[in-house]
XYZ file of C-alpha atoms in Angstrom:
571
model
C -19.294 20.937 -25.477
C -22.635 22.508 -23.814
C -24.751 24.735 -26.118
C -23.125 28.157 -25.483
C -23.603 31.702 -26.340
C -21.329 33.566 -28.243
C -20.732 37.550 -29.138
C -19.959 38.704 -32.583
C -16.453 37.882 -32.573
C -17.196 34.516 -32.266
C -16.097 34.434 -28.564
C -18.089 32.568 -25.653
C -19.800 35.105 -23.552
C -21.937 35.106 -20.199
C -22.769 37.919 -17.566
C -20.702 35.914 -14.856
C -18.749 33.107 -14.588
C -18.208 30.767 -11.619
C -15.065 28.751 -11.341
C -15.934 25.980 -9.322
C -19.261 23.915 -8.591
C -18.822 22.609 -5.004
C -20.507 24.316 -1.986
C -19.792 27.819 -2.530
C -19.725 27.661 -5.828
C -23.243 26.098 -6.365
C -24.491 29.291 -3.981
C -22.972 31.830 -6.512
C -24.542 29.773 -9.640
C -27.785 29.660 -7.287
C -27.938 33.345 -6.366
C -26.608 34.796 -10.039
C -28.860 33.104 -11.842
C -32.018 33.752 -9.792
C -30.760 37.359 -9.905
C -31.293 37.072 -13.513
C -27.245 36.735 -15.047
C -26.667 34.329 -17.353
C -23.872 32.370 -15.626
C -21.496 29.506 -16.385
C -20.067 27.392 -14.070
C -16.463 25.514 -14.993
C -15.834 22.432 -13.449
C -12.537 20.660 -13.831
C -13.875 17.205 -12.726
C -16.335 15.027 -14.833
C -20.583 15.795 -14.561
C -22.406 14.246 -11.771
C -25.816 14.464 -11.921
C -28.131 13.848 -8.816
C -28.996 10.471 -7.931
C -28.124 8.733 -11.373
C -24.607 9.182 -10.555
C -24.894 7.952 -7.100
C -23.661 3.958 -8.113
C -23.438 2.600 -4.406
C -25.634 4.711 -2.559
C -28.147 1.566 -2.387
C -25.598 -1.261 -2.048
C -25.171 -3.830 0.983
C -21.833 -4.638 2.403
C -21.790 -7.502 0.840
C -22.251 -6.616 -3.081
C -18.679 -4.800 -2.678
C -16.063 -6.682 -4.120
C -14.033 -5.917 -1.152
C -16.577 -5.074 1.340
C -15.696 -1.476 1.048
C -11.882 -1.851 1.842
C -9.496 -0.815 -0.736
C -6.584 -3.327 -2.099
C -2.961 -3.343 -1.153
C -2.270 -2.257 -4.618
C -4.445 0.456 -4.165
C -3.359 1.993 -1.211
C 0.322 1.574 -2.390
C -0.298 3.419 -5.451
C -2.443 6.202 -3.304
C -1.016 6.859 -0.101
C -2.388 9.938 0.232
C -6.045 10.312 -0.545
C -6.592 6.879 1.329
C -5.590 8.732 4.398
C -8.808 11.000 3.883
C -11.828 10.706 6.413
C -14.677 8.092 5.203
C -13.012 6.913 1.894
C -13.223 3.248 0.957
C -14.422 1.413 -1.708
C -18.138 2.826 -1.530
C -16.839 6.400 -2.496
C -13.661 6.268 -4.130
C -14.916 7.748 -7.198
C -15.718 10.857 -5.597
C -12.157 11.244 -4.637
C -8.909 11.962 -7.053
C -6.152 9.571 -7.563
C -3.021 10.645 -6.175
C -0.973 10.448 -9.344
C -3.473 12.379 -11.342
C -3.154 15.586 -9.839
C 0.402 16.006 -8.432
C 1.521 19.229 -6.373
C 4.966 19.418 -4.416
C 4.813 19.223 -0.704
C 8.106 21.297 0.498
C 6.508 19.917 4.212
C 4.209 17.184 4.504
C 0.406 18.493 3.389
C -2.385 16.282 2.618
C -4.329 17.774 0.264
C -7.721 16.256 -0.424
C -9.757 16.657 -3.583
C -12.742 15.850 -4.958
C -13.112 16.927 -8.756
C -16.617 16.687 -10.422
C -19.780 18.423 -10.512
C -20.334 19.124 -6.886
C -17.119 19.056 -5.911
C -16.350 18.208 -1.788
C -19.970 19.363 -1.358
C -20.705 15.285 -2.129
C -18.759 14.058 0.592
C -18.433 16.749 3.435
C -18.524 16.270 6.881
C -22.032 18.392 6.371
C -21.739 19.963 10.093
C -22.984 23.876 9.984
C -22.573 25.996 13.602
C -22.695 29.451 13.105
C -19.289 31.598 13.811
C -19.869 33.473 17.090
C -18.719 37.196 17.088
C -15.907 36.301 19.172
C -14.142 33.869 16.184
C -14.684 37.443 14.019
C -13.296 39.814 16.735
C -10.906 37.994 18.647
C -8.097 37.332 16.350
C -7.084 41.124 16.200
C -8.579 41.650 19.683
C -6.005 39.175 20.883
C -3.102 39.806 18.657
C -2.764 36.799 16.208
C -4.898 37.859 13.024
C -5.257 41.145 11.166
C -8.666 42.647 11.786
C -12.055 41.244 9.621
C -13.905 43.804 7.237
C -16.712 42.518 8.879
C -18.318 40.730 11.502
C -21.195 38.834 12.645
C -23.926 41.207 12.282
C -22.947 41.855 8.815
C -23.345 37.665 7.927
C -26.211 36.793 10.362
C -28.925 37.214 7.847
C -27.092 35.189 5.605
C -26.720 32.332 7.379
C -30.388 32.656 7.935
C -31.008 32.592 4.156
C -28.744 29.852 3.504
C -29.923 27.420 6.572
C -33.625 28.027 5.424
C -32.926 26.690 1.738
C -30.295 23.815 2.723
C -31.892 22.603 5.483
C -30.251 22.384 8.831
C -31.313 20.425 11.855
C -30.384 21.888 15.441
C -31.437 23.146 18.555
C -31.476 26.852 19.605
C -29.620 26.627 23.024
C -29.066 30.486 23.651
C -25.165 29.798 23.838
C -23.138 33.127 22.620
C -19.831 31.157 21.335
C -22.592 29.332 19.044
C -25.532 31.340 17.622
C -28.758 29.999 17.083
C -29.949 29.561 13.798
C -32.709 28.724 11.650
C -32.710 25.172 12.783
C -34.884 21.770 12.166
C -35.603 19.506 14.937
C -32.487 17.733 15.928
C -31.829 13.962 15.742
C -32.225 12.830 19.629
C -29.667 12.509 21.760
C -29.188 8.752 22.535
C -28.790 7.784 26.569
C -25.289 8.283 27.182
C -24.874 11.384 24.784
C -27.578 12.778 27.278
C -26.195 11.502 30.437
C -22.505 13.249 29.530
C -24.335 16.339 28.330
C -26.025 16.562 31.877
C -22.602 15.833 33.745
C -20.812 18.390 31.960
C -23.112 20.792 32.622
C -23.347 19.756 36.360
C -19.698 20.152 36.594
C -18.948 22.992 34.144
C -21.745 25.683 34.043
C -19.772 27.713 31.419
C -19.406 24.305 29.205
C -22.322 23.268 26.541
C -22.685 19.989 25.079
C -25.755 20.339 22.569
C -27.533 18.897 19.685
C -25.053 19.258 16.511
C -26.299 22.044 13.454
C -25.714 19.469 10.841
C -26.841 19.965 7.071
C -30.051 17.398 6.862
C -33.385 17.091 6.865
C -35.305 16.017 9.290
C -38.544 17.598 8.585
C -38.852 18.664 5.452
C -40.297 22.275 4.542
C -41.908 23.429 1.433
C -38.682 24.674 -0.110
C -36.914 21.493 0.598
C -39.629 19.426 -1.051
C -39.930 22.177 -4.019
C -35.968 21.059 -4.282
C -36.965 17.400 -4.515
C -35.285 16.755 -1.607
C -36.994 14.656 1.348
C -36.052 13.551 4.641
C -32.907 12.146 5.631
C -33.146 8.409 6.485
C -30.777 7.711 9.087
C -28.678 5.320 6.827
C -25.129 7.653 7.712
C -24.098 6.442 4.055
C -23.822 10.093 3.266
C -20.548 10.282 1.295
C -22.087 7.924 -1.297
C -24.135 10.502 -2.244
C -27.783 10.777 -1.252
C -30.490 9.687 -3.462
C -33.367 11.605 -0.885
C -31.200 14.368 -0.769
C -31.085 14.526 3.213
C -27.974 16.045 3.030
C -27.009 19.353 1.430
C -25.043 19.066 -1.750
C -24.762 21.492 -4.578
C -25.720 18.551 -6.865
C -28.951 17.894 -4.844
C -30.108 21.394 -4.007
C -28.504 24.806 -5.583
C -27.290 23.639 -8.961
C -30.366 21.969 -9.943
C -32.490 25.290 -8.498
C -30.179 27.688 -10.799
C -30.786 25.588 -13.920
C -34.214 25.866 -13.378
C -34.192 29.570 -14.257
C -33.025 28.768 -17.931
C -29.707 31.054 -17.058
C -27.126 28.110 -16.093
C -24.549 26.299 -18.420
C -22.189 23.888 -16.558
C -19.251 23.005 -18.542
C -17.542 20.165 -17.023
C -13.604 18.973 -17.889
C -12.787 22.827 -17.700
C -9.504 23.098 -15.971
C -9.017 26.640 -15.470
C -5.637 28.293 -16.264
C -5.949 31.920 -15.484
C -8.120 34.846 -15.175
C -7.915 37.472 -17.785
C -6.879 41.025 -17.004
C -7.593 43.944 -19.181
C -5.359 46.677 -18.439
C -7.103 49.205 -20.469
C -10.237 48.626 -18.957
C -8.800 48.202 -15.314
C -10.492 44.551 -14.817
C -10.617 41.174 -15.571
C -12.670 40.232 -19.113
C -12.890 36.388 -18.731
C -11.152 33.254 -18.363
C -8.725 30.987 -19.988
C -9.788 27.466 -20.016
C -8.299 24.073 -20.864
C -10.370 21.001 -22.032
C -9.126 18.156 -19.804
C -9.724 15.375 -22.879
C -8.955 17.248 -25.387
C -6.434 19.931 -24.299
C -8.005 22.424 -26.247
C -7.818 26.164 -25.071
C -10.921 28.232 -24.920
C -11.590 31.902 -23.277
C -14.805 32.895 -21.487
C -15.621 36.069 -21.370
C -18.006 37.886 -18.447
C -18.067 40.857 -16.633
C -18.119 39.313 -13.160
C -15.919 35.951 -11.994
C -16.486 34.154 -8.753
C -13.678 32.141 -7.669
C -14.983 28.881 -5.821
C -12.385 26.338 -6.872
C -11.289 25.676 -3.379
C -8.757 27.322 -1.446
C -5.757 26.184 -2.499
C -7.011 26.043 -6.626
C -8.387 29.573 -6.452
C -4.743 30.651 -5.166
C -2.847 28.771 -8.008
C -5.192 30.400 -10.653
C -4.812 33.766 -9.049
C -1.110 32.983 -8.832
C -1.134 31.838 -12.356
C -3.197 34.953 -13.691
C -0.044 37.101 -14.479
C -0.242 40.268 -16.724
C 2.144 43.363 -17.276
C 0.187 45.003 -14.565
C -0.035 41.944 -12.433
C 3.312 40.056 -12.790
C 2.703 38.219 -9.534
C -0.232 37.257 -9.970
C -4.065 39.074 -10.073
C -4.165 41.825 -7.518
C -0.879 40.680 -5.665
C 0.725 44.035 -5.569
C 1.363 43.663 -1.949
C 3.287 40.239 -2.288
C 0.902 38.425 0.144
C -1.289 36.249 -2.532
C -0.701 32.539 -1.141
C 0.773 33.734 2.084
C -1.459 33.374 5.783
C -2.636 29.788 4.912
C -4.535 28.038 7.600
C -6.063 25.109 8.417
C -8.180 23.166 11.711
C -6.556 20.980 13.604
C -7.659 17.961 14.126
C -4.839 15.965 15.798
C -6.267 14.812 19.489
C -9.227 12.917 20.683
C -10.459 11.084 23.440
C -12.319 7.766 23.786
C -14.074 5.944 26.655
C -16.238 3.298 27.866
C -19.459 3.965 30.090
C -20.791 1.067 32.302
C -24.892 0.713 32.669
C -27.218 1.834 30.358
C -27.967 -1.595 28.879
C -31.433 -1.219 28.671
C -31.236 1.793 25.765
C -30.620 1.700 22.371
C -31.105 4.322 19.701
C -33.277 4.533 16.250
C -30.704 4.281 13.175
C -27.654 5.094 11.954
C -27.277 8.798 13.285
C -24.936 10.832 10.728
C -24.915 13.566 13.380
C -22.398 13.865 16.728
C -23.318 16.504 19.574
C -21.108 19.683 19.500
C -19.434 20.995 23.026
C -19.032 24.588 22.157
C -15.828 26.325 22.349
C -14.786 27.585 25.676
C -11.485 28.646 25.665
C -10.439 32.507 25.218
C -13.842 33.752 24.490
C -14.033 37.093 26.798
C -10.105 37.210 27.710
C -6.679 35.417 26.644
C -6.965 32.494 29.576
C -5.074 29.747 27.987
C -0.733 29.955 27.316
C -2.158 29.262 23.843
C -4.484 31.920 21.116
C -7.438 30.777 19.670
C -10.045 28.285 20.703
C -11.713 24.850 19.739
C -15.032 23.208 18.946
C -15.282 19.529 20.189
C -17.347 17.053 18.439
C -19.140 14.009 20.525
C -20.732 10.601 20.252
C -21.647 7.676 21.649
C -22.984 4.270 20.842
C -23.280 0.467 21.530
C -20.491 -1.866 20.406
C -21.342 -5.160 18.832
C -21.722 -8.172 21.457
C -18.847 -8.888 23.760
C -15.377 -8.470 22.678
C -14.809 -12.031 22.504
C -16.255 -15.383 23.742
C -15.072 -18.511 25.544
C -13.567 -19.632 22.259
C -12.229 -16.248 21.318
C -12.587 -14.332 18.198
C -13.639 -17.231 16.112
C -16.460 -19.560 15.679
C -20.380 -19.955 15.698
C -20.907 -18.691 18.851
C -18.916 -15.494 18.625
C -20.586 -14.807 15.057
C -23.916 -15.331 17.290
C -22.729 -12.730 19.738
C -22.042 -10.041 17.116
C -25.975 -9.590 16.552
C -26.222 -8.728 19.884
C -25.434 -4.987 21.339
C -22.927 -4.814 23.814
C -21.544 -2.167 26.141
C -21.378 1.544 25.138
C -18.087 3.708 24.041
C -17.835 7.385 23.797
C -15.503 9.563 21.838
C -14.747 13.368 21.777
C -12.207 15.046 18.957
C -10.844 18.162 18.145
C -11.503 20.791 15.901
C -9.003 23.852 16.671
C -8.393 27.392 15.457
C -4.995 27.977 14.198
C -3.016 31.171 13.417
C -2.225 32.336 10.189
C 1.167 32.824 9.595
C 3.074 34.305 6.551
C 5.609 31.489 6.859
C 2.725 29.107 5.898
C 2.060 29.649 1.957
C 1.712 28.111 -1.396
C 3.436 29.213 -4.450
C 3.858 28.507 -8.006
C 6.873 25.808 -8.785
C 8.968 27.365 -11.258
C 9.505 24.636 -13.634
C 7.392 21.365 -12.876
C 3.933 21.511 -14.673
C 1.072 19.217 -14.798
C -0.490 17.409 -17.868
C -2.451 21.045 -18.931
C 0.771 22.713 -18.673
C -0.396 24.619 -15.589
C 2.201 25.209 -12.746
C 2.147 22.755 -9.924
C 1.575 24.248 -6.620
C 4.051 23.918 -3.969
C 2.616 23.285 -0.413
C 4.574 24.727 2.523
C 2.174 24.626 5.556
C 2.772 23.447 9.439
C 1.671 23.309 13.046
C 3.246 25.277 15.426
C 4.004 25.318 19.336
C 0.168 26.833 19.622
C -1.244 24.035 18.301
C 0.981 22.247 20.462
C -0.445 23.716 23.499
C -4.118 23.757 22.456
C -3.768 19.872 21.679
C -2.337 19.311 25.472
C -4.931 21.297 27.010
C -7.770 19.468 24.642
C -6.466 16.110 25.843
C -6.514 17.325 29.503
C -9.820 18.610 29.868
C -11.839 16.401 27.756
C -10.480 13.163 29.801
C -11.470 15.284 32.893
C -14.665 15.554 31.503
C -15.253 11.891 30.835
C -13.971 11.369 34.059
C -16.755 13.210 35.820
C -19.143 11.771 33.935
C -18.329 8.464 34.950
C -16.408 6.865 32.042
C -13.454 4.213 32.369
C -11.017 3.072 29.937
C -10.495 6.343 29.247
C -7.946 7.151 26.449
C -6.054 10.031 24.952
C -4.903 10.046 21.274
C -2.874 12.396 19.159
C -2.812 11.347 15.790
C 0.248 13.186 14.472
C -2.013 14.029 10.852
C -0.182 16.538 8.508
C -1.840 19.458 7.845
C -4.598 19.471 5.219
C -5.716 16.221 6.151
C -8.709 18.217 8.152
C -9.563 19.106 4.591
C -10.476 22.629 6.305
C -7.735 24.646 4.572
C -8.106 28.369 4.283
C -6.601 31.490 3.653
C -3.741 32.787 0.997
C -6.482 35.437 -0.672
C -7.508 36.845 2.768
C -10.287 39.376 3.148
C -9.037 42.584 5.302
C -9.883 46.300 5.538
C -6.252 47.577 4.292
C -5.170 46.760 0.673
C -1.478 46.818 2.377
C -2.260 43.842 4.379
C -4.989 41.736 2.756
C -6.313 40.760 -1.013
C -10.224 41.211 -0.404
C -12.545 43.675 0.782
C -15.999 43.503 2.829
C -17.782 42.054 -0.584
C -15.225 39.322 -1.269
C -13.612 41.657 -3.951
C -10.458 41.533 -5.090
C -8.992 45.141 -4.093
C -7.290 46.135 -7.049
C -9.946 44.226 -9.608
C -13.358 45.115 -8.455
C -15.377 42.273 -10.970
C -13.487 39.131 -9.270
C -14.971 37.918 -6.032
C -13.221 35.073 -4.119
C -15.928 33.301 -1.430
C -14.547 29.716 -0.915
C -11.872 28.973 1.823
C -9.154 31.374 0.271
C -10.720 34.306 1.401
C -10.783 33.480 4.945
C -9.027 36.085 7.628
C -8.530 33.657 10.182
C -9.890 30.363 10.901
C -11.893 30.207 13.584
C -13.018 27.202 15.591
C -16.355 26.036 14.016
C -17.169 24.775 10.992
C -16.468 26.777 7.927
C -18.624 25.677 5.137
C -22.112 27.533 6.049
C -20.085 30.586 6.141
C -18.785 30.095 2.805
C -22.344 29.917 1.644
C -23.266 32.739 3.438
C -20.132 34.856 2.513
C -21.376 33.890 -1.634
C -24.920 34.511 -1.298
C -23.991 38.177 0.530
C -21.330 38.666 -2.282
C -23.316 37.665 -5.210
C -26.311 40.214 -4.236
C -23.877 42.540 -4.083
C -21.965 41.759 -7.168
C -25.726 41.634 -9.254
C -26.272 45.084 -7.900
C -23.161 46.997 -8.990
C -23.574 44.710 -12.371
C -27.141 46.000 -12.697
C -25.686 50.007 -11.977
C -23.283 49.351 -14.469
C -20.155 49.980 -12.200
C -18.547 45.889 -12.729
């Protein structure tokens, strides 16, 4: 156990407690500690320290026992987690095994988790485009969601605050559907990406395939050097943990920064059972924690509590935080806690080949992709489905010819693999989905995990709106590839379950009305003002842009507000 402050009653006491150490939890810790609050970060998994705990970061492919693949026995025992994007022998240590953390799927839902200090910030996709005003406004405007209590202008300065600190590469393109930010230089487009981008612009004036906005340092500023981070080396081995700090993770950036203040305590191996509510005081006073190794129980007290356990775990903890005042979960008078779970739609992609450009190549292994900004349902409802979608795009050269005269065998074939072959390209969908009360999570009434906490039941599925979006995406994307001169265009629909996108959101949504939401404009529980939720659980709708940088911006904004209220004695 870390060296922890106790009050006169022998209880562990802090100014603030942050539950979770991932993308949003790290930002909560940074902001709270920087602004003077003694802060405890609780992480249910093991400790991970930058560089020291990246065991595979510099390994070559031939150094892995199974060349990066998982054994058939492992895949049989872990059918869920082994489906996660990027999962393999080189980064399996950053994911949980299926049997270790069970849950109940009432409908198919792949819950991808990484329990360690740093959470999924070690393995995230790193896309960092800002939401536009349309993603905040259009759900209520077009009738598929409640009104957000904030808009783009409320979040814009916090986007800038986050971008400058974490390092985001990109280009200022002046696109209304994807606002510009504080960018480092982008990675170059390769020849085929540039060609397809131009052809799309020529044929579709309202469509913009542009440089990606990604959390990679391409030109370090002083703030990054002060964090001990340097330039991304274009290895594209990010999910192993980056010893250069080239991409943002809470382990390489926000948590060490918070620790330098002297105000941070991190306690790994700490499962949060529940938030403790004091009915006389009318607020939360702390959290109940179970040590994952010894199963010993502890109570930690604080005046501020930030929920950053990831969307579904935050829902689980709040649902399990029961009292006489809140018998159905903390702040849950309206019965909406755990409801309106949503996600992003990744079920569709299109691939193609491109003739020519055989005299062109590219540098390194670019860890970023291009982004085709949303072009659907911006100014008006123009399709037979609600919402819009972002499209990610890449192009690359294949390795050698597909086969030699002897087929895919022998020395000639092996030699051919050392030479570049023809070009291929792909685009894939990241679509908005509609939050619905019928998509929800709840606690099992009789099944518990190894620490005595009720298992979470997931009841989440796609709907007809998703199917119509997929159909439109496939048609439009294939047409764009055709107009760009591509060949062998193939449409794909992977039928994956919700959750595999790893962008689950909602359940503790923000809103203006306590009757229809759980959180206010500052991410406070309407009915318990010293508890803040700033991970994916707070999301009112999903939007089509990647959400992680919005979580960071909302967290920095809420933490600064919380510190102000703390110093005024209001919480």
